[in-house]
Amino acid sequence: MSVPMLRVLFTSAGRRVELTRCFRRAGKVLDVDIEVHACDLTPHLSAACLDADVSFAVPRCTTPDYVPRLLEYCRANGIDLLVPTIDTELEALAASREDFAAAGTLVHVSAPETIAIVRDKARTTEVLERAGVPVPRTAPIEAVRAAPDEWSWPLFAKPVGGSASRGIGVLEGPGDICALYDEPMLVQDLLEGPEYTINMYLDGEGHMLCAIPHERLSVRAGEVEKGRTLRDSRMIEIAEAIARTLPGAQGALCFQLIDDPCHGLRVFEINARFGGGYPLADHAGGRFAENLLRRVLGRAPVDPSDWRAGVTMVRYDAAHFLG
């Protein structure tokens, strides 16, 4: 009997080679062949595209041509599952989920309501705070400029819609606030202490199946390069609260928090996608990729709650050579 095949497309693939390999390994567990498709602006300069079975170029994800190009490709190539990898493509993909479903492609993305919340860091803080999730004190930078004496300096500034550590910085005092910014900015309490990522997986109905915290021992360009899993009931309870709070959240999400010695645990970031550190959770037994493939296959999800604490990931750079 022949082994079934699933075609999985990773968009904005960049250097997410290890993520694609998580899906290849999950396919072996399920006795399914995984054909990896990957796209990027310049696929010949993308490690994940070079490592894929098939790759192709796409326009920038913020242009009107992006989703139509992906839809065309999915229809023509029988793509079963589309996995986005960056925040800036989530809104357009969430709005087009039904179009992809009509083409036979499941898009791994939460509902537009969830994406609208997590793509706006000010709104994220407001929604979480109302739900009782611990967050740092937050305000638009204009409010801080108008009443600097109401804040304890230094503070942390970041774009309302930023990602990958773009535009972040520490404000030592009111004089560090620029007269004009290129985009809306917000300011938060400057948190100190160990930083953690919690990878979580929700089924198609929004029920959380698993949450796996890891300490971010070393970070490069906003992505963990050294990390270690741990079981912390406080962090898992926060994950459960976030899952209940976000309308239409599903699949893999992750959030970051800092355990500040003065403020305690404070959530400061949510990403409604596979995070850069997901391979650590996968190696520890998270099985998020497997459960997503199970969903495509119409199979029941597995319970990944027996994941292992104390698993350490140390990343290094590999190379692809052309010519």
Tab-separated table of C-alpha atoms in Angstrom:
chain	number	residue	atom	x	y	z
A	1	MET	CA	0.000	0.000	0.000
A	2	SER	CA	1.374	3.402	-0.981
A	3	VAL	CA	2.229	5.982	1.666
A	4	PRO	CA	0.014	9.095	1.528
A	5	MET	CA	1.630	12.444	0.757
A	6	LEU	CA	0.950	15.896	2.175
A	7	ARG	CA	2.237	19.016	0.478
A	8	VAL	CA	3.127	21.712	3.016
A	9	LEU	CA	3.970	25.268	1.968
A	10	PHE	CA	6.074	27.472	4.253
A	11	THR	CA	5.703	31.149	3.387
A	12	SER	CA	8.331	33.822	4.043
A	13	ALA	CA	10.499	30.797	4.710
A	14	GLY	CA	13.779	32.649	5.243
A	15	ARG	CA	16.059	30.481	7.363
A	16	ARG	CA	13.375	28.386	9.071
A	17	VAL	CA	15.001	25.127	7.993
A	18	GLU	CA	14.570	23.463	11.363
A	19	LEU	CA	10.834	24.217	11.365
A	20	THR	CA	10.395	22.447	8.027
A	21	ARG	CA	12.336	19.484	9.392
A	22	CYS	CA	9.998	19.288	12.383
A	23	PHE	CA	7.200	18.656	9.896
A	24	ARG	CA	9.260	16.098	7.986
A	25	ARG	CA	9.886	14.198	11.240
A	26	ALA	CA	6.217	14.409	12.192
A	27	GLY	CA	5.311	12.951	8.802
A	28	LYS	CA	7.493	9.926	9.512
A	29	VAL	CA	5.691	9.390	12.823
A	30	LEU	CA	2.369	9.467	10.968
A	31	ASP	CA	3.677	7.326	8.083
A	32	VAL	CA	3.031	10.202	5.673
A	33	ASP	CA	5.425	11.635	3.097
A	34	ILE	CA	5.866	15.388	3.503
A	35	GLU	CA	6.692	17.339	0.373
A	36	VAL	CA	8.063	20.691	1.533
A	37	HIS	CA	7.316	23.758	-0.587
A	38	ALA	CA	8.795	27.112	0.420
A	39	CYS	CA	8.623	30.655	-0.894
A	40	ASP	CA	10.380	33.935	-0.258
A	41	LEU	CA	11.218	37.188	-1.988
A	42	THR	CA	14.559	35.759	-3.111
A	43	PRO	CA	14.345	31.973	-2.771
A	44	HIS	CA	17.893	31.475	-4.071
A	45	LEU	CA	19.086	33.354	-0.970
A	46	SER	CA	16.784	31.584	1.511
A	47	ALA	CA	18.218	28.598	3.353
A	48	ALA	CA	14.756	27.117	3.920
A	49	CYS	CA	13.928	27.455	0.220
A	50	LEU	CA	17.196	25.790	-0.740
A	51	ASP	CA	16.464	22.945	1.680
A	52	ALA	CA	12.883	22.494	0.423
A	53	ASP	CA	11.703	20.051	-2.214
A	54	VAL	CA	10.195	22.910	-4.234
A	55	SER	CA	10.658	26.663	-3.913
A	56	PHE	CA	9.450	29.760	-5.714
A	57	ALA	CA	9.482	33.556	-5.517
A	58	VAL	CA	6.633	35.706	-4.247
A	59	PRO	CA	6.057	39.456	-3.985
A	60	ARG	CA	6.449	41.168	-0.617
A	61	CYS	CA	3.748	39.992	1.778
A	62	THR	CA	2.435	43.527	2.303
A	63	THR	CA	1.567	44.000	-1.395
A	64	PRO	CA	-1.885	43.298	-2.940
A	65	ASP	CA	-0.401	40.578	-5.176
A	66	TYR	CA	0.829	38.389	-2.308
A	67	VAL	CA	-2.295	36.411	-1.400
A	68	PRO	CA	-3.464	35.943	-5.033
A	69	ARG	CA	-0.012	34.551	-5.904
A	70	LEU	CA	-0.173	32.083	-3.019
A	71	LEU	CA	-3.736	31.057	-3.890
A	72	GLU	CA	-2.749	30.444	-7.480
A	73	TYR	CA	0.192	28.316	-6.378
A	74	CYS	CA	-1.847	26.309	-3.870
A	75	ARG	CA	-4.510	25.498	-6.452
A	76	ALA	CA	-1.984	24.537	-9.118
A	77	ASN	CA	0.155	22.382	-6.827
A	78	GLY	CA	-2.370	20.748	-4.515
A	79	ILE	CA	-1.014	22.317	-1.326
A	80	ASP	CA	-2.659	20.744	1.727
A	81	LEU	CA	-1.278	23.030	4.426
A	82	LEU	CA	0.148	26.554	4.398
A	83	VAL	CA	2.349	27.575	7.349
A	84	PRO	CA	3.194	31.292	7.659
A	85	THR	CA	6.350	32.216	9.552
A	86	ILE	CA	6.295	36.014	10.044
A	87	ASP	CA	3.832	38.377	11.700
A	88	THR	CA	3.367	40.777	8.788
A	89	GLU	CA	1.649	38.180	6.586
A	90	LEU	CA	-0.861	36.965	9.188
A	91	GLU	CA	-3.560	39.590	8.695
A	92	ALA	CA	-3.905	39.024	4.956
A	93	LEU	CA	-3.826	35.250	5.328
A	94	ALA	CA	-6.381	35.255	8.142
A	95	ALA	CA	-8.759	37.310	6.003
A	96	SER	CA	-8.356	34.821	3.128
A	97	ARG	CA	-8.704	31.538	5.044
A	98	GLU	CA	-11.973	30.616	3.347
A	99	ASP	CA	-10.554	31.237	-0.119
A	100	PHE	CA	-7.679	28.868	0.616
A	101	ALA	CA	-10.058	26.310	2.129
A	102	ALA	CA	-12.067	26.364	-1.111
A	103	ALA	CA	-8.804	25.538	-2.902
A	104	GLY	CA	-8.227	22.602	-0.537
A	105	THR	CA	-5.559	24.310	1.577
A	106	LEU	CA	-5.688	24.678	5.345
A	107	VAL	CA	-3.960	27.885	6.405
A	108	HIS	CA	-2.354	27.664	9.831
A	109	VAL	CA	-3.607	30.991	11.139
A	110	SER	CA	-5.965	32.146	13.867
A	111	ALA	CA	-9.160	34.090	13.215
A	112	PRO	CA	-8.888	37.715	12.033
A	113	GLU	CA	-10.076	38.917	15.480
A	114	THR	CA	-7.092	37.281	17.151
A	115	ILE	CA	-4.634	38.594	14.585
A	116	ALA	CA	-6.022	42.119	14.977
A	117	ILE	CA	-5.289	41.941	18.714
A	118	VAL	CA	-1.799	40.459	18.642
A	119	ARG	CA	-0.592	42.676	15.781
A	120	ASP	CA	-1.350	45.756	17.886
A	121	LYS	CA	0.833	45.675	20.991
A	122	ALA	CA	-1.156	48.375	22.747
A	123	ARG	CA	-4.396	46.473	22.195
A	124	THR	CA	-2.706	43.220	23.229
A	125	THR	CA	-1.818	44.753	26.577
A	126	GLU	CA	-5.337	46.136	27.079
A	127	VAL	CA	-7.039	42.823	26.260
A	128	LEU	CA	-4.706	40.780	28.446
A	129	GLU	CA	-4.923	43.204	31.360
A	130	ARG	CA	-8.741	43.067	31.310
A	131	ALA	CA	-8.490	39.274	31.428
A	132	GLY	CA	-6.233	39.362	34.480
A	133	VAL	CA	-3.047	38.397	32.616
A	134	PRO	CA	-0.033	40.168	34.176
A	135	VAL	CA	1.399	42.784	31.795
A	136	PRO	CA	3.755	45.761	32.199
A	137	ARG	CA	2.338	49.251	32.547
A	138	THR	CA	1.893	50.528	28.991
A	139	ALA	CA	0.980	53.808	27.303
A	140	PRO	CA	1.383	55.574	23.947
A	141	ILE	CA	4.640	57.459	23.793
A	142	GLU	CA	2.720	60.742	23.436
A	143	ALA	CA	1.110	60.199	26.849
A	144	VAL	CA	4.492	59.611	28.444
A	145	ARG	CA	5.916	62.711	26.768
A	146	ALA	CA	3.026	64.768	28.153
A	147	ALA	CA	3.402	63.505	31.740
A	148	PRO	CA	6.951	62.197	32.239
A	149	ASP	CA	6.868	62.678	36.025
A	150	GLU	CA	4.176	60.026	36.324
A	151	TRP	CA	6.630	57.322	35.218
A	152	SER	CA	9.626	55.635	36.811
A	153	TRP	CA	12.559	55.845	34.425
A	154	PRO	CA	14.209	54.199	32.513
A	155	LEU	CA	11.431	52.890	30.254
A	156	PHE	CA	11.196	50.594	27.241
A	157	ALA	CA	9.915	51.820	23.868
A	158	LYS	CA	8.765	49.743	20.887
A	159	PRO	CA	6.584	50.074	17.776
A	160	VAL	CA	2.897	49.257	18.191
A	161	GLY	CA	3.085	46.893	15.211
A	162	GLY	CA	6.742	45.848	15.372
A	163	SER	CA	8.326	42.409	15.199
A	164	ALA	CA	11.773	40.783	15.269
A	165	SER	CA	13.065	43.405	17.736
A	166	ARG	CA	12.672	46.179	15.137
A	167	GLY	CA	12.651	49.710	16.532
A	168	ILE	CA	12.972	48.787	20.208
A	169	GLY	CA	15.046	50.771	22.667
A	170	VAL	CA	15.560	51.923	26.250
A	171	LEU	CA	14.626	55.491	27.212
A	172	GLU	CA	16.833	56.663	30.062
A	173	GLY	CA	14.802	59.831	30.519
A	174	PRO	CA	12.263	62.166	28.856
A	175	GLY	CA	15.047	63.671	26.746
A	176	ASP	CA	15.405	60.364	24.885
A	177	ILE	CA	11.892	60.634	23.429
A	178	CYS	CA	12.200	61.690	19.795
A	179	ALA	CA	10.182	64.599	18.495
A	180	LEU	CA	8.865	62.452	15.639
A	181	TYR	CA	8.702	58.711	14.977
A	182	ASP	CA	8.179	56.893	11.684
A	183	GLU	CA	5.398	54.757	13.190
A	184	PRO	CA	3.161	54.644	16.286
A	185	MET	CA	5.164	53.867	19.420
A	186	LEU	CA	4.310	52.735	22.922
A	187	VAL	CA	6.247	52.777	26.178
A	188	GLN	CA	6.318	50.157	28.921
A	189	ASP	CA	7.952	49.587	32.281
A	190	LEU	CA	11.513	48.426	31.714
A	191	LEU	CA	11.481	44.819	32.893
A	192	GLU	CA	14.545	43.004	34.179
A	193	GLY	CA	15.196	39.391	35.010
A	194	PRO	CA	15.155	36.096	33.113
A	195	GLU	CA	13.151	36.004	29.895
A	196	TYR	CA	10.972	33.087	28.813
A	197	THR	CA	9.019	31.948	25.769
A	198	ILE	CA	5.955	29.766	26.156
A	199	ASN	CA	5.021	27.769	23.049
A	200	MET	CA	1.367	26.749	23.141
A	201	TYR	CA	-0.898	24.695	20.894
A	202	LEU	CA	-4.671	25.051	20.544
A	203	ASP	CA	-6.935	22.680	18.643
A	204	GLY	CA	-9.320	23.829	15.924
A	205	GLU	CA	-11.909	24.741	18.570
A	206	GLY	CA	-9.492	26.929	20.532
A	207	HIS	CA	-8.874	24.492	23.401
A	208	MET	CA	-5.288	24.534	24.634
A	209	LEU	CA	-3.665	21.116	24.431
A	210	CYS	CA	-0.187	22.029	25.596
A	211	ALA	CA	2.059	24.861	26.790
A	212	ILE	CA	5.843	24.458	26.947
A	213	PRO	CA	7.939	27.189	28.601
A	214	HIS	CA	11.626	27.613	27.909
A	215	GLU	CA	14.125	30.078	29.272
A	216	ARG	CA	15.750	32.253	26.632
A	217	LEU	CA	19.374	31.773	27.687
A	218	SER	CA	20.716	33.682	24.669
A	219	VAL	CA	18.917	35.676	21.982
A	220	ARG	CA	20.074	36.881	18.571
A	221	ALA	CA	17.998	39.278	16.438
A	222	GLY	CA	14.974	38.617	18.631
A	223	GLU	CA	15.147	34.832	18.227
A	224	VAL	CA	16.359	32.377	20.846
A	225	GLU	CA	19.651	30.669	20.010
A	226	LYS	CA	20.139	28.964	23.393
A	227	GLY	CA	17.206	27.804	25.484
A	228	ARG	CA	16.103	25.243	28.042
A	229	THR	CA	12.600	23.882	28.710
A	230	LEU	CA	11.141	23.981	32.204
A	231	ARG	CA	7.851	23.216	33.911
A	232	ASP	CA	6.459	26.256	35.685
A	233	SER	CA	2.799	26.072	36.682
A	234	ARG	CA	2.533	29.869	36.821
A	235	MET	CA	3.500	30.201	33.167
A	236	ILE	CA	1.194	27.394	32.082
A	237	GLU	CA	-1.709	29.039	33.941
A	238	ILE	CA	-0.965	32.288	32.096
A	239	ALA	CA	-1.002	30.349	28.803
A	240	GLU	CA	-4.432	28.958	29.683
A	241	ALA	CA	-5.708	32.468	30.438
A	242	ILE	CA	-4.370	33.772	27.115
A	243	ALA	CA	-6.007	30.892	25.244
A	244	ARG	CA	-9.366	31.728	26.871
A	245	THR	CA	-8.959	35.428	26.111
A	246	LEU	CA	-8.103	35.388	22.398
A	247	PRO	CA	-11.191	34.891	20.185
A	248	GLY	CA	-10.640	32.319	17.474
A	249	ALA	CA	-7.047	31.460	18.406
A	250	GLN	CA	-5.910	28.082	17.096
A	251	GLY	CA	-2.798	26.121	16.263
A	252	ALA	CA	0.660	27.137	17.432
A	253	LEU	CA	1.176	30.435	19.223
A	254	CYS	CA	3.885	31.702	21.516
A	255	PHE	CA	4.323	34.502	23.988
A	256	GLN	CA	7.230	36.042	25.873
A	257	LEU	CA	7.403	37.092	29.493
A	258	ILE	CA	9.984	38.317	31.959
A	259	ASP	CA	10.143	37.329	35.618
A	260	ASP	CA	10.944	40.755	37.049
A	261	PRO	CA	12.173	40.780	40.672
A	262	CYS	CA	9.910	43.763	41.488
A	263	HIS	CA	6.880	43.225	39.255
A	264	GLY	CA	6.857	39.421	38.966
A	265	LEU	CA	5.870	37.659	35.750
A	266	ARG	CA	4.858	40.080	32.995
A	267	VAL	CA	3.753	39.151	29.454
A	268	PHE	CA	5.056	41.581	26.848
A	269	GLU	CA	4.682	39.855	23.449
A	270	ILE	CA	2.393	37.391	21.647
A	271	ASN	CA	3.044	35.832	18.228
A	272	ALA	CA	0.134	33.977	16.617
A	273	ARG	CA	2.367	31.575	14.665
A	274	PHE	CA	5.177	29.075	15.124
A	275	GLY	CA	7.857	30.973	17.025
A	276	GLY	CA	11.519	30.868	16.124
A	277	GLY	CA	12.203	28.706	19.168
A	278	TYR	CA	9.525	26.098	18.384
A	279	PRO	CA	12.083	23.413	17.398
A	280	LEU	CA	13.112	23.247	21.066
A	281	ALA	CA	9.523	22.553	22.128
A	282	ASP	CA	9.230	20.001	19.330
A	283	HIS	CA	12.374	18.164	20.434
A	284	ALA	CA	11.081	18.166	24.012
A	285	GLY	CA	7.958	16.292	22.876
A	286	GLY	CA	5.523	19.084	22.045
A	287	ARG	CA	4.254	17.436	18.840
A	288	PHE	CA	2.605	20.656	17.575
A	289	ALA	CA	3.632	19.943	13.978
A	290	GLU	CA	2.295	16.407	14.275
A	291	ASN	CA	-1.042	17.633	15.618
A	292	LEU	CA	-1.350	20.136	12.804
A	293	LEU	CA	-0.732	17.380	10.262
A	294	ARG	CA	-3.265	15.221	12.088
A	295	ARG	CA	-5.788	18.011	11.678
A	296	VAL	CA	-5.162	18.082	7.918
A	297	LEU	CA	-5.571	14.302	7.797
A	298	GLY	CA	-8.783	14.375	9.839
A	299	ARG	CA	-7.197	12.429	12.687
A	300	ALA	CA	-7.659	13.122	16.390
A	301	PRO	CA	-4.902	15.138	18.081
A	302	VAL	CA	-2.496	13.526	20.506
A	303	ASP	CA	-1.943	14.739	24.056
A	304	PRO	CA	1.586	16.171	24.230
A	305	SER	CA	1.485	16.928	27.970
A	306	ASP	CA	4.277	14.425	28.676
A	307	TRP	CA	6.892	16.762	27.138
A	308	ARG	CA	10.294	16.830	28.815
A	309	ALA	CA	11.661	19.596	30.990
A	310	GLY	CA	15.409	20.272	31.082
A	311	VAL	CA	15.903	19.923	27.306
A	312	THR	CA	18.532	22.389	26.066
A	313	MET	CA	18.915	23.795	22.553
A	314	VAL	CA	22.152	25.391	21.358
A	315	ARG	CA	21.923	26.684	17.797
A	316	TYR	CA	24.724	27.223	15.330
A	317	ASP	CA	24.974	28.467	11.756
A	318	ALA	CA	24.971	25.967	8.917
A	319	ALA	CA	25.621	26.825	5.271
A	320	HIS	CA	24.128	26.057	1.850
A	321	PHE	CA	26.461	26.435	-1.106
A	322	LEU	CA	25.466	27.223	-4.686
A	323	GLY	CA	27.689	26.799	-7.692
